[in-house]
Tab-separated table of C-alpha atoms in Angstrom:
chain	number	residue	atom	x	y	z
A	1	MET	CA	-4.612	-6.273	-4.703
A	2	LYS	CA	-3.705	-9.380	-6.743
A	3	LYS	CA	-2.806	-7.322	-9.721
A	4	PHE	CA	-0.736	-4.802	-7.916
A	5	VAL	CA	1.353	-7.458	-6.173
A	6	ALA	CA	1.984	-9.299	-9.343
A	7	SER	CA	2.953	-6.357	-11.370
A	8	SER	CA	5.259	-5.047	-8.601
A	9	LEU	CA	7.047	-8.412	-8.398
A	10	LEU	CA	7.441	-8.470	-12.126
A	11	LEU	CA	8.933	-5.058	-12.099
A	12	ILE	CA	11.423	-6.156	-9.434
A	13	CYS	CA	12.224	-9.183	-11.500
A	14	PHE	CA	12.870	-7.049	-14.438
A	15	PHE	CA	15.314	-4.762	-12.789
A	16	VAL	CA	16.870	-7.031	-10.302
A	17	GLY	CA	20.117	-7.649	-12.359
A	18	PHE	CA	20.591	-4.027	-12.853
A	19	ALA	CA	19.935	-3.258	-9.186
A	20	GLN	CA	22.810	-5.461	-8.168
A	21	GLN	CA	25.348	-3.955	-10.436
A	22	LYS	CA	27.405	-1.172	-8.986
A	23	THR	CA	28.819	-0.243	-12.261
A	24	GLN	CA	25.384	0.395	-13.739
A	25	TYR	CA	24.630	2.740	-10.876
A	26	THR	CA	27.791	4.545	-11.662
A	27	ALA	CA	26.652	4.842	-15.318
A	28	LEU	CA	23.341	6.164	-14.465
A	29	ASP	CA	24.895	8.770	-12.185
A	30	SER	CA	27.142	9.694	-15.122
A	31	LEU	CA	24.105	10.346	-17.254
A	32	LYS	CA	22.329	12.364	-14.647
A	33	ASN	CA	25.288	14.563	-13.864
A	34	GLU	CA	26.392	15.218	-17.381
A	35	LYS	CA	26.191	18.925	-17.976
A	36	ASP	CA	27.528	19.031	-21.473
A	37	ALA	CA	24.609	18.515	-23.828
A	38	THR	CA	26.811	17.199	-26.685
A	39	LEU	CA	28.454	14.606	-24.470
A	40	LEU	CA	25.023	13.675	-23.032
A	41	ALA	CA	23.658	13.024	-26.446
A	42	GLN	CA	26.567	10.918	-27.441
A	43	LYS	CA	26.173	8.730	-24.291
A	44	ILE	CA	22.408	8.299	-25.045
A	45	LEU	CA	23.076	7.362	-28.610
A	46	LYS	CA	25.585	4.688	-27.535
A	47	LEU	CA	23.124	3.282	-25.127
A	48	GLN	CA	20.260	3.238	-27.585
A	49	SER	CA	22.332	0.994	-29.909
A	50	GLY	CA	23.920	-1.177	-27.197
A	51	SER	CA	22.885	-4.304	-25.301
A	52	GLU	CA	19.629	-4.792	-23.395
A	53	ALA	CA	21.378	-3.851	-20.219
A	54	ASN	CA	22.543	-0.570	-21.841
A	55	MET	CA	18.918	0.050	-23.042
A	56	ARG	CA	17.504	-0.653	-19.689
A	57	LEU	CA	19.898	1.809	-18.198
A	58	LEU	CA	18.599	4.448	-20.640
A	59	TYR	CA	14.960	3.550	-19.756
A	60	THR	CA	15.741	3.981	-16.067
A	61	TYR	CA	17.377	7.341	-16.771
A	62	TYR	CA	14.342	8.674	-18.679
A	63	THR	CA	12.036	7.279	-16.029
A	64	ASN	CA	14.009	9.052	-13.280
A	65	GLU	CA	13.903	12.254	-15.343
A	66	GLY	CA	10.111	12.019	-15.643
A	67	ASN	CA	10.247	11.737	-19.341
A	68	THR	CA	7.746	8.926	-19.799
A	69	THR	CA	7.398	9.489	-23.632
A	70	LYS	CA	11.190	8.754	-24.099
A	71	ALA	CA	11.100	5.986	-21.509
A	72	ASN	CA	8.367	4.229	-23.376
A	73	GLU	CA	10.106	4.690	-26.743
A	74	VAL	CA	13.201	2.976	-25.268
A	75	LEU	CA	11.113	0.218	-23.837
A	76	ALA	CA	9.388	-0.529	-27.117
A	77	ALA	CA	12.729	-0.520	-29.064
A	78	MET	CA	14.078	-2.974	-26.391
A	79	VAL	CA	11.251	-5.374	-26.807
A	80	LYS	CA	11.628	-5.202	-30.641
A	81	LYS	CA	15.416	-5.753	-30.545
A	82	TYR	CA	15.413	-8.368	-27.896
A	83	PRO	CA	12.105	-10.271	-28.415
A	84	HIS	CA	13.200	-13.005	-25.885
A	85	GLY	CA	14.735	-10.630	-23.293
A	86	ASN	CA	13.660	-9.383	-19.936
A	87	ALA	CA	11.870	-6.361	-21.309
A	88	ALA	CA	9.876	-8.500	-23.735
A	89	PHE	CA	9.174	-11.000	-20.976
A	90	LYS	CA	7.871	-8.151	-18.630
A	91	LYS	CA	5.625	-6.843	-21.393
A	92	ALA	CA	4.280	-10.272	-22.090
A	93	MET	CA	3.609	-10.753	-18.393
A	94	ASP	CA	2.079	-7.399	-17.928
A	95	SER	CA	-0.398	-8.193	-20.751
A	96	MET	CA	-1.258	-11.456	-19.100
A	97	ASN	CA	-1.834	-9.845	-15.690
A	98	ALA	CA	-3.868	-7.017	-17.078
A	99	GLU	CA	-6.302	-9.481	-18.881
A	100	LYS	CA	-9.597	-9.772	-17.022
A	101	ASP	CA	-10.869	-12.907	-18.671
A	102	VAL	CA	-9.250	-15.806	-16.988
A	103	GLN	CA	-9.429	-18.110	-20.080
A	104	THR	CA	-7.765	-15.511	-22.235
A	105	GLN	CA	-5.266	-14.986	-19.393
A	106	GLU	CA	-4.486	-18.634	-19.379
A	107	LYS	CA	-3.806	-18.751	-23.044
A	108	LEU	CA	-1.481	-15.831	-22.715
A	109	LEU	CA	0.287	-17.669	-20.008
A	110	GLN	CA	0.762	-20.721	-22.121
A	111	GLN	CA	2.177	-18.533	-24.952
A	112	VAL	CA	4.661	-17.039	-22.452
A	113	GLU	CA	5.655	-20.552	-21.359
A	114	LYS	CA	6.519	-21.239	-25.103
A	115	ASP	CA	8.324	-18.001	-25.801
A	116	PHE	CA	10.333	-17.651	-22.642
A	117	PRO	CA	11.504	-20.951	-21.442
A	118	GLY	CA	13.313	-21.168	-18.186
A	119	LYS	CA	11.827	-17.873	-16.906
A	120	PHE	CA	10.507	-17.539	-13.323
A	121	LEU	CA	6.728	-18.116	-13.815
A	122	GLU	CA	5.683	-18.666	-10.246
A	123	ILE	CA	4.093	-15.219	-10.060
A	124	ALA	CA	2.084	-16.009	-13.280
A	125	TYR	CA	0.865	-19.390	-11.980
A	126	TYR	CA	-0.317	-17.614	-8.720
A	127	THR	CA	-2.116	-14.992	-10.828
A	128	VAL	CA	-4.000	-17.526	-12.835
A	129	ALA	CA	-4.653	-19.785	-9.877
A	130	ASP	CA	-6.107	-16.944	-7.989
A	131	ALA	CA	-8.176	-15.708	-10.909
A	132	TYR	CA	-9.679	-19.320	-11.158
A	133	ALA	CA	-10.253	-19.154	-7.417
A	134	GLN	CA	-12.417	-16.192	-7.932
A	135	GLU	CA	-14.233	-18.048	-10.740
A	136	LYS	CA	-14.756	-20.918	-8.357
A	137	ASN	CA	-12.973	-23.234	-10.778
A	138	LEU	CA	-11.213	-25.383	-8.057
A	139	ALA	CA	-9.723	-27.893	-10.483
A	140	LYS	CA	-7.885	-25.227	-12.271
A	141	VAL	CA	-6.728	-23.783	-8.921
A	142	ASP	CA	-5.213	-27.240	-8.019
A	143	GLU	CA	-3.611	-27.384	-11.525
A	144	TYR	CA	-1.829	-24.091	-11.311
A	145	LEU	CA	-0.803	-24.138	-7.665
A	146	ALA	CA	0.836	-27.527	-8.305
A	147	LYS	CA	3.221	-25.653	-10.749
A	148	ILE	CA	4.470	-23.409	-8.037
A	149	LYS	CA	7.545	-25.157	-6.625
A	150	ASN	CA	9.589	-22.237	-5.439
A	151	ALA	CA	9.883	-22.799	-1.567
A	152	THR	CA	9.992	-18.934	-0.965
A	153	TYR	CA	7.018	-18.020	-3.057
A	154	ARG	CA	4.672	-21.085	-2.656
A	155	PRO	CA	3.605	-20.238	0.996
A	156	THR	CA	2.513	-16.829	0.002
A	157	ALA	CA	0.604	-18.011	-3.033
A	158	VAL	CA	-1.236	-20.924	-1.269
A	159	ASN	CA	-2.110	-18.641	1.698
A	160	VAL	CA	-3.586	-15.837	-0.424
A	161	VAL	CA	-5.640	-18.206	-2.629
A	162	ALA	CA	-6.765	-20.192	0.288
A	163	ARG	CA	-8.149	-17.025	1.818
A	164	HIS	CA	-10.104	-16.201	-1.212
A	165	ILE	CA	-11.643	-19.732	-1.576
A	166	MET	CA	-12.407	-19.798	2.197
A	167	ALA	CA	-15.241	-17.254	1.670
A	168	TYR	CA	-17.272	-19.727	-0.485
A	169	ASN	CA	-15.735	-23.163	0.166
A	170	PRO	CA	-13.783	-23.469	3.460
A	171	ALA	CA	-13.578	-27.219	3.253
A	172	PHE	CA	-11.507	-26.902	-0.016
A	173	ALA	CA	-9.496	-24.317	1.528
A	174	GLU	CA	-8.753	-26.577	4.404
A	175	LYS	CA	-7.678	-29.291	1.999
A	176	MET	CA	-5.199	-26.722	0.485
A	177	ILE	CA	-3.643	-25.770	3.879
A	178	LEU	CA	-3.259	-29.062	5.652
A	179	PRO	CA	-0.476	-30.610	3.511
A	180	GLU	CA	1.424	-27.309	3.811
A	181	ILE	CA	1.191	-26.535	7.517
A	182	GLY	CA	2.808	-29.520	8.754
A	183	GLN	CA	6.162	-28.726	7.152
A	184	ALA	CA	6.044	-24.996	7.456
A	185	LYS	CA	8.475	-23.165	9.712
A	186	GLY	CA	8.944	-19.565	11.002
A	187	ASP	CA	6.886	-17.051	9.298
A	188	ASP	CA	5.502	-19.521	6.834
A	189	PHE	CA	4.002	-21.468	9.698
A	190	LEU	CA	2.721	-18.314	11.407
A	191	ASN	CA	0.876	-17.363	8.148
A	192	TYR	CA	-0.447	-20.837	7.561
A	193	ALA	CA	-1.628	-21.065	11.167
A	194	THR	CA	-3.394	-17.726	10.794
A	195	THR	CA	-5.144	-18.768	7.615
A	196	TYR	CA	-6.075	-22.145	8.978
A	197	SER	CA	-7.533	-20.621	12.058
A	198	ASN	CA	-9.794	-18.290	9.964
A	199	ILE	CA	-10.751	-21.255	7.853
A	200	LEU	CA	-11.864	-23.236	10.968
A	201	ALA	CA	-13.709	-20.349	12.399
A	202	LYS	CA	-15.545	-20.000	9.076
A	203	MET	CA	-16.628	-23.736	9.337
A	204	GLY	CA	-17.843	-23.075	12.932
A	205	ARG	CA	-15.052	-25.139	14.498
A	206	HIS	CA	-14.190	-22.520	16.978
A	207	LYS	CA	-12.340	-24.748	19.499
A	208	ASP	CA	-9.950	-25.888	16.694
A	209	ALA	CA	-9.759	-22.305	15.317
A	210	LEU	CA	-8.750	-21.084	18.845
A	211	GLU	CA	-5.890	-23.813	18.944
A	212	TYR	CA	-4.380	-22.510	15.809
A	213	ALA	CA	-4.824	-18.813	16.756
A	214	LYS	CA	-3.005	-19.506	19.882
A	215	LYS	CA	-0.207	-21.202	17.736
A	216	ALA	CA	0.000	-18.199	15.571
A	217	TYR	CA	-0.090	-15.771	18.567
A	218	ASP	CA	2.683	-17.719	20.299
A	219	ALA	CA	4.781	-17.912	17.102
A	220	SER	CA	4.624	-14.135	16.801
A	221	GLY	CA	5.646	-13.710	20.402
A	222	GLY	CA	2.451	-11.633	20.919
A	223	LYS	CA	4.061	-8.824	18.922
A	224	VAL	CA	1.615	-8.775	15.953
A	225	ASN	CA	-1.600	-6.907	16.760
A	226	LYS	CA	-3.550	-8.676	14.067
A	227	LEU	CA	-2.689	-12.126	15.468
A	228	THR	CA	-3.416	-10.995	19.041
A	229	GLY	CA	-6.609	-9.662	17.819
A	230	ASN	CA	-7.725	-12.931	16.047
A	231	TYR	CA	-6.564	-14.880	19.192
A	232	ALA	CA	-8.685	-12.580	21.573
A	233	THR	CA	-11.701	-12.643	19.390
A	234	LEU	CA	-11.822	-16.473	19.509
A	235	LEU	CA	-11.091	-16.398	23.212
A	236	SER	CA	-14.132	-14.204	23.676
A	237	LYS	CA	-16.261	-16.692	21.649
A	238	ASP	CA	-14.991	-19.352	23.923
A	239	GLY	CA	-16.189	-17.408	27.002
A	240	GLN	CA	-12.691	-16.418	28.056
A	241	ASP	CA	-13.457	-12.697	28.231
A	242	GLN	CA	-10.870	-11.735	30.887
A	243	LEU	CA	-7.966	-13.008	28.821
A	244	ALA	CA	-9.456	-11.515	25.619
A	245	PHE	CA	-9.899	-8.210	27.402
A	246	ASP	CA	-6.340	-8.317	28.911
A	247	LEU	CA	-4.807	-8.996	25.473
A	248	LEU	CA	-6.664	-6.251	23.710
A	249	LYS	CA	-6.188	-3.603	26.338
A	250	PRO	CA	-2.704	-2.536	25.523
A	251	ILE	CA	-3.508	-2.459	21.775
A	252	VAL	CA	-6.671	-0.259	22.280
A	253	GLU	CA	-4.966	1.962	24.809
A	254	LYS	CA	-2.248	2.720	22.340
A	255	GLY	CA	-4.833	3.501	19.566
A	256	GLN	CA	-3.554	0.565	17.552
A	257	SER	CA	-6.672	-1.459	17.420
A	258	THR	CA	-8.969	-2.241	14.488
A	259	LYS	CA	-12.685	-1.619	14.522
A	260	GLU	CA	-13.341	-5.391	14.879
A	261	GLN	CA	-10.850	-5.617	17.749
A	262	LYS	CA	-12.452	-2.642	19.516
A	263	VAL	CA	-15.827	-4.257	19.233
A	264	VAL	CA	-14.591	-7.473	20.852
A	265	PHE	CA	-12.792	-5.455	23.533
A	266	LEU	CA	-15.924	-3.585	24.533
A	267	GLU	CA	-18.047	-6.632	24.421
A	268	SER	CA	-15.575	-8.205	26.865
A	269	TYR	CA	-15.590	-5.061	28.997
A	270	VAL	CA	-19.405	-4.973	29.241
A	271	LYS	CA	-19.438	-8.723	30.310
A	272	LEU	CA	-16.814	-8.110	32.879
A	273	ASN	CA	-18.113	-4.807	34.181
A	274	PRO	CA	-22.020	-5.014	34.262
A	275	GLY	CA	-23.679	-1.749	34.785
A	276	LYS	CA	-20.735	0.420	33.694
A	277	ASP	CA	-20.888	2.592	30.510
A	278	LYS	CA	-18.551	1.494	27.807
A	279	ASN	CA	-18.672	4.922	26.133
A	280	ASP	CA	-17.493	6.606	29.275
A	281	TYR	CA	-14.660	4.089	29.320
A	282	MET	CA	-13.606	4.778	25.711
A	283	THR	CA	-13.762	8.466	26.209
A	284	THR	CA	-11.245	8.082	28.987
A	285	ILE	CA	-9.000	5.912	26.675
A	286	TYR	CA	-9.332	8.416	23.781
A	287	SER	CA	-8.391	11.248	26.163
A	288	GLN	CA	-5.375	9.292	27.307
A	289	ILE	CA	-4.254	8.695	23.658
A	290	ALA	CA	-4.656	12.319	22.770
A	291	ASN	CA	-2.688	13.519	25.774
A	292	GLU	CA	0.154	11.178	25.009
A	293	MET	CA	0.143	12.061	21.318
A	294	LYS	CA	0.360	15.842	22.200
A	295	LEU	CA	3.707	15.302	24.032
A	296	GLU	CA	5.049	13.110	21.127
A	297	VAL	CA	4.141	15.472	18.301
A	298	ALA	CA	5.500	18.566	20.282
A	299	LYS	CA	8.937	17.064	19.981
A	300	ILE	CA	8.869	17.163	16.192
A	301	GLU	CA	7.285	20.628	15.774
A	302	ILE	CA	9.084	22.978	13.454
A	303	ASN	CA	8.487	26.643	12.255
A	304	LYS	CA	9.572	27.690	8.861
A	305	PRO	CA	7.989	29.581	6.057
A	306	ALA	CA	6.030	27.509	3.626
A	307	PRO	CA	6.688	28.107	-0.216
A	308	ASN	CA	3.923	30.008	-1.994
A	309	PHE	CA	2.778	26.992	-3.908
A	310	VAL	CA	0.217	27.000	-6.655
A	311	VAL	CA	-2.102	24.096	-7.530
A	312	THR	CA	-5.494	23.770	-9.340
A	313	ASP	CA	-8.723	22.560	-7.634
A	314	ALA	CA	-11.083	19.991	-9.352
A	315	ASN	CA	-12.717	22.701	-11.315
A	316	GLY	CA	-9.328	24.018	-12.760
A	317	LYS	CA	-9.274	27.158	-10.502
A	318	LYS	CA	-5.707	28.025	-9.353
A	319	ILE	CA	-5.115	28.442	-5.688
A	320	SER	CA	-2.101	29.298	-3.692
A	321	LEU	CA	-0.784	29.443	-0.086
A	322	ALA	CA	-1.961	33.117	0.078
A	323	ASP	CA	-5.567	31.953	-0.346
A	324	PHE	CA	-5.527	30.434	3.075
A	325	LYS	CA	-4.184	33.111	5.199
A	326	GLY	CA	-5.386	32.855	8.757
A	327	LYS	CA	-6.288	29.185	8.339
A	328	VAL	CA	-4.424	26.020	9.347
A	329	ILE	CA	-4.025	23.872	6.148
A	330	VAL	CA	-3.090	20.217	5.870
A	331	LEU	CA	-1.477	19.229	2.554
A	332	ASP	CA	-1.367	15.739	1.555
A	333	PHE	CA	0.745	14.959	-1.531
A	334	TRP	CA	-0.389	11.593	-3.000
A	335	ALA	CA	-0.871	9.713	-6.273
A	336	THR	CA	-3.046	6.895	-7.432
A	337	TRP	CA	-0.173	4.655	-8.141
A	338	CYS	CA	1.293	5.034	-4.632
A	339	ALA	CA	0.140	2.260	-2.419
A	340	PRO	CA	1.088	3.809	1.051
A	341	CYS	CA	-0.653	7.072	-0.100
A	342	LYS	CA	-3.758	5.226	-0.705
A	343	GLU	CA	-3.449	3.263	2.575
A	344	SER	CA	-3.380	6.649	4.521
A	345	LEU	CA	-6.477	8.095	2.813
A	346	PRO	CA	-9.053	6.491	5.091
A	347	VAL	CA	-7.351	7.939	8.182
A	348	MET	CA	-7.079	11.234	6.439
A	349	GLN	CA	-10.892	11.025	5.737
A	350	LEU	CA	-11.602	10.424	9.349
A	351	THR	CA	-9.442	13.423	10.368
A	352	ALA	CA	-11.034	15.649	7.756
A	353	ASP	CA	-14.410	14.626	8.901
A	354	LYS	CA	-13.536	15.570	12.565
A	355	TYR	CA	-12.726	19.146	11.340
A	356	GLN	CA	-15.299	19.529	8.717
A	357	LYS	CA	-17.251	22.213	10.643
A	358	ASP	CA	-14.101	24.124	11.744
A	359	PRO	CA	-13.686	27.134	9.419
A	360	LYS	CA	-10.109	27.579	10.472
A	361	VAL	CA	-8.917	24.220	9.130
A	362	LYS	CA	-8.563	23.122	5.506
A	363	PHE	CA	-7.485	19.924	3.879
A	364	LEU	CA	-5.769	19.817	0.456
A	365	PHE	CA	-5.300	16.397	-1.131
A	366	ILE	CA	-2.830	17.243	-3.942
A	367	HIS	CA	-2.398	14.575	-6.668
A	368	THR	CA	1.286	14.869	-8.010
A	369	TRP	CA	3.961	12.883	-9.838
A	370	GLU	CA	1.288	11.648	-12.291
A	371	MET	CA	1.831	8.655	-14.497
A	372	VAL	CA	-1.310	9.082	-16.693
A	373	ALA	CA	-2.302	11.574	-19.311
A	374	ASP	CA	-5.245	12.933	-17.183
A	375	PRO	CA	-4.393	12.824	-13.519
A	376	LEU	CA	-7.579	14.858	-12.557
A	377	ALA	CA	-9.795	12.160	-14.085
A	378	ASP	CA	-7.772	9.453	-12.563
A	379	ALA	CA	-7.851	10.975	-9.094
A	380	LYS	CA	-11.527	11.805	-9.299
A	381	ASP	CA	-12.261	8.222	-10.328
A	382	TYR	CA	-10.356	6.753	-7.483
A	383	PHE	CA	-12.046	8.972	-4.863
A	384	ALA	CA	-15.403	8.207	-6.260
A	385	LYS	CA	-14.842	4.455	-6.368
A	386	ASN	CA	-13.647	4.517	-2.706
A	387	LYS	CA	-16.265	6.952	-1.588
A	388	PHE	CA	-13.807	9.606	-0.306
A	389	ARG	CA	-15.283	13.045	0.445
A	390	LEU	CA	-11.935	14.873	0.133
A	391	ASP	CA	-11.023	18.176	-1.457
A	392	LEU	CA	-8.962	17.262	-4.559
A	393	TYR	CA	-6.218	19.345	-6.100
A	394	ILE	CA	-3.855	18.749	-8.993
A	395	ASP	CA	-0.025	19.558	-9.088
A	396	LYS	CA	0.440	18.777	-12.657
A	397	LYS	CA	3.825	18.333	-14.253
A	398	ASN	CA	5.244	21.197	-16.230
A	399	PRO	CA	5.376	19.949	-19.849
A	400	VAL	CA	8.658	21.736	-20.476
A	401	THR	CA	10.610	21.146	-17.325
A	402	LYS	CA	8.892	17.811	-16.508
A	403	VAL	CA	8.656	18.942	-12.909
A	404	ASN	CA	5.717	19.104	-10.649
A	405	PRO	CA	5.992	22.584	-9.167
A	406	ALA	CA	4.172	22.370	-5.977
A	407	VAL	CA	5.577	19.115	-4.613
A	408	SER	CA	9.107	20.346	-5.747
A	409	SER	CA	8.818	23.640	-3.935
A	410	PHE	CA	8.478	21.653	-0.759
A	411	GLY	CA	11.651	19.660	-1.511
A	412	VAL	CA	9.710	16.359	-1.371
A	413	THR	CA	11.628	13.238	-2.339
A	414	GLY	CA	8.959	10.651	-1.592
A	415	ILE	CA	5.198	10.437	-1.185
A	416	PRO	CA	3.017	10.328	0.665
A	417	ALA	CA	4.154	13.671	2.152
A	418	LYS	CA	2.036	15.693	4.500
A	419	PHE	CA	2.488	19.293	5.816
A	420	VAL	CA	0.625	21.138	8.410
A	421	ILE	CA	0.902	24.928	7.819
A	422	ASP	CA	-0.325	27.437	10.275
A	423	GLY	CA	-2.419	30.710	9.656
A	424	ASN	CA	0.767	32.698	9.234
A	425	GLY	CA	1.968	30.505	6.377
A	426	ASN	CA	4.660	28.574	8.442
A	427	ILE	CA	5.132	24.844	8.256
A	428	ARG	CA	4.635	23.481	11.702
A	429	PHE	CA	4.845	19.798	10.962
A	430	SER	CA	6.291	17.751	8.101
A	431	ILE	CA	5.353	14.025	7.805
A	432	LYS	CA	7.224	11.685	5.481
A	433	GLY	CA	5.600	8.532	4.498
A	434	PHE	CA	2.698	7.012	6.225
A	435	ILE	CA	1.423	8.184	9.588
A	436	ASN	CA	0.276	5.852	12.338
A	437	SER	CA	-1.055	2.589	11.062
A	438	ARG	CA	-4.270	2.485	13.175
A	439	ASP	CA	-7.329	4.921	13.072
A	440	ASP	CA	-7.381	6.104	16.691
A	441	ALA	CA	-3.658	6.822	16.979
A	442	ALA	CA	-3.388	8.336	13.467
A	443	VAL	CA	-6.312	10.684	14.055
A	444	ALA	CA	-5.023	11.707	17.452
A	445	GLU	CA	-1.463	12.232	16.065
A	446	LEU	CA	-2.737	14.595	13.146
A	447	SER	CA	-5.253	16.329	15.364
A	448	SER	CA	-2.565	17.145	17.882
A	449	MET	CA	-0.383	18.700	15.071
A	450	ILE	CA	-3.420	20.673	13.730
A	451	ASP	CA	-4.406	21.910	17.239
A	452	LEU	CA	-0.792	23.011	17.957
A	453	ALA	CA	-0.680	24.887	14.617
A	454	LYS	CA	-4.037	26.582	15.639
A	455	GLY	CA	-2.426	27.602	18.884
A	456	THR	CA	-5.180	25.841	20.965
A	457	LEU	CA	-2.908	23.607	23.026
C-alpha cells in the first residue's frame, strides 16, 4: 500500500499544474478532436519541440489515446531536455520509490535532494521513514519523520508509520503519537486518537484505549463504522456488552460490519441472551438484509440486449456471449492497476463461492485496459498471490486500433464495471464503480441481481 500511495501522490504532483490550467484542457481537446491528419501532425510536432508544459500535454494526449509507446517516448524526451524539470523529478522519485533496499533508497533520495532543490519531498521522507520502520531502524524513522514539516501531510505520515511500528514496538509508537495528538484538530485528531487507542490496546492498557476510542467515536459523530467498531470492541472487553451490542446492531443489520465487528457483536449477544442460538439470530438478520436489498435493486433493474462480446480465457480460447445462452453471467471488468477493482474482488469471490454449485450462473472476471505487455501473466500472478479462485478472461487491446474491444462494446468509461446478463442475453443490471463496501451487504446486493436475472424472485 505504501508504494501505491506514494506513486499516486507523485503522479498528482507531476500533473497538478496542468490540471489547473483551463487553456491546457482546451489544447488537449483540440488534439483529440482534430480530424485533419496533416494538421494533427503539425500540432504534435510543435508540441514535441516546445516547453515542458507542451510536452506534458502531448504525453497526456498519447496516454489518453492508449498509445503507451508514444507516451513513453515523449516522457523520455522530456526528461532528457529538461533534466531538472517535473518529469525528471517524477522519474527520479519513481526510481527511489521502486527500490526495495532501504539503504539504496536512502542514497537515491539524497541524490534527489541535490538534483532538485526546493521540490516537495515530504512524500519521499515518508517513504524512507516507513521503509526503515519495517526494518525496525527506529533512529532512522525519527530522522526522516523530523524532515516532514508540511502540516497537511505530516499527520498522515506519522499515523501510518506509527501503525506499522505498533506491531513490534508499541511503546515507541506511543512516543511518536503523544507530541502530535495534543495539538491536532478535526480529522487529524480523530486519526491520531484512533491510532493511539490501538497502540494502548496493543500494550494491554484497555481502560486508556477505551478513553481514546470514545474520543475518536465522539469526534466522528458516530458516523464512521470502523471507529464505532473499535469503540464497541473495547466496551465489550470492559464488560459493557449492552452498549457494545447496541452500537454494533445497526451496522450489522445493514450488512456493513466487518468480520471482527460481527464476532464482538455475537459475543455480546450470547452474554446478553444466555441459551439463545446466535446462528438463528444471524439467519434472521441475513434474511432481513436480503429482503431489503431485493427492494433496492429492483429499482435499478434494466432490460436491454448485451453486445456479443468476445474475450479469451486463461488458456487462450475465445468465448463470446453466445456461449452462455440460458445462463446468467456476471461480468466484472477490472485491471491490476485499478485499486477499486482490486478492493471489490474479495466480495466477488464470496459471491462466486455462493453460486459455485449453480450451473445456471457463471462469473467472468475480464482483465482490460492493460498497462503491461503481458496482461494474462500479470492478472494470473495477482490472483495467485491473493488466493483468488476466479475465472479469468482477457480483453486485450487491439494493436492497430488501441482499443479493448469487449469493454468498449459495453460503452464503459471507468472500471470496475460489472454487468449481470440474463439467459436471454439481456443486460439486467449495470454497476459502475465499487459495490457495497461490506461483505454481507455487497453479497446480498449482487445475489439479488443474479436471482432477479434468473427469474427466481
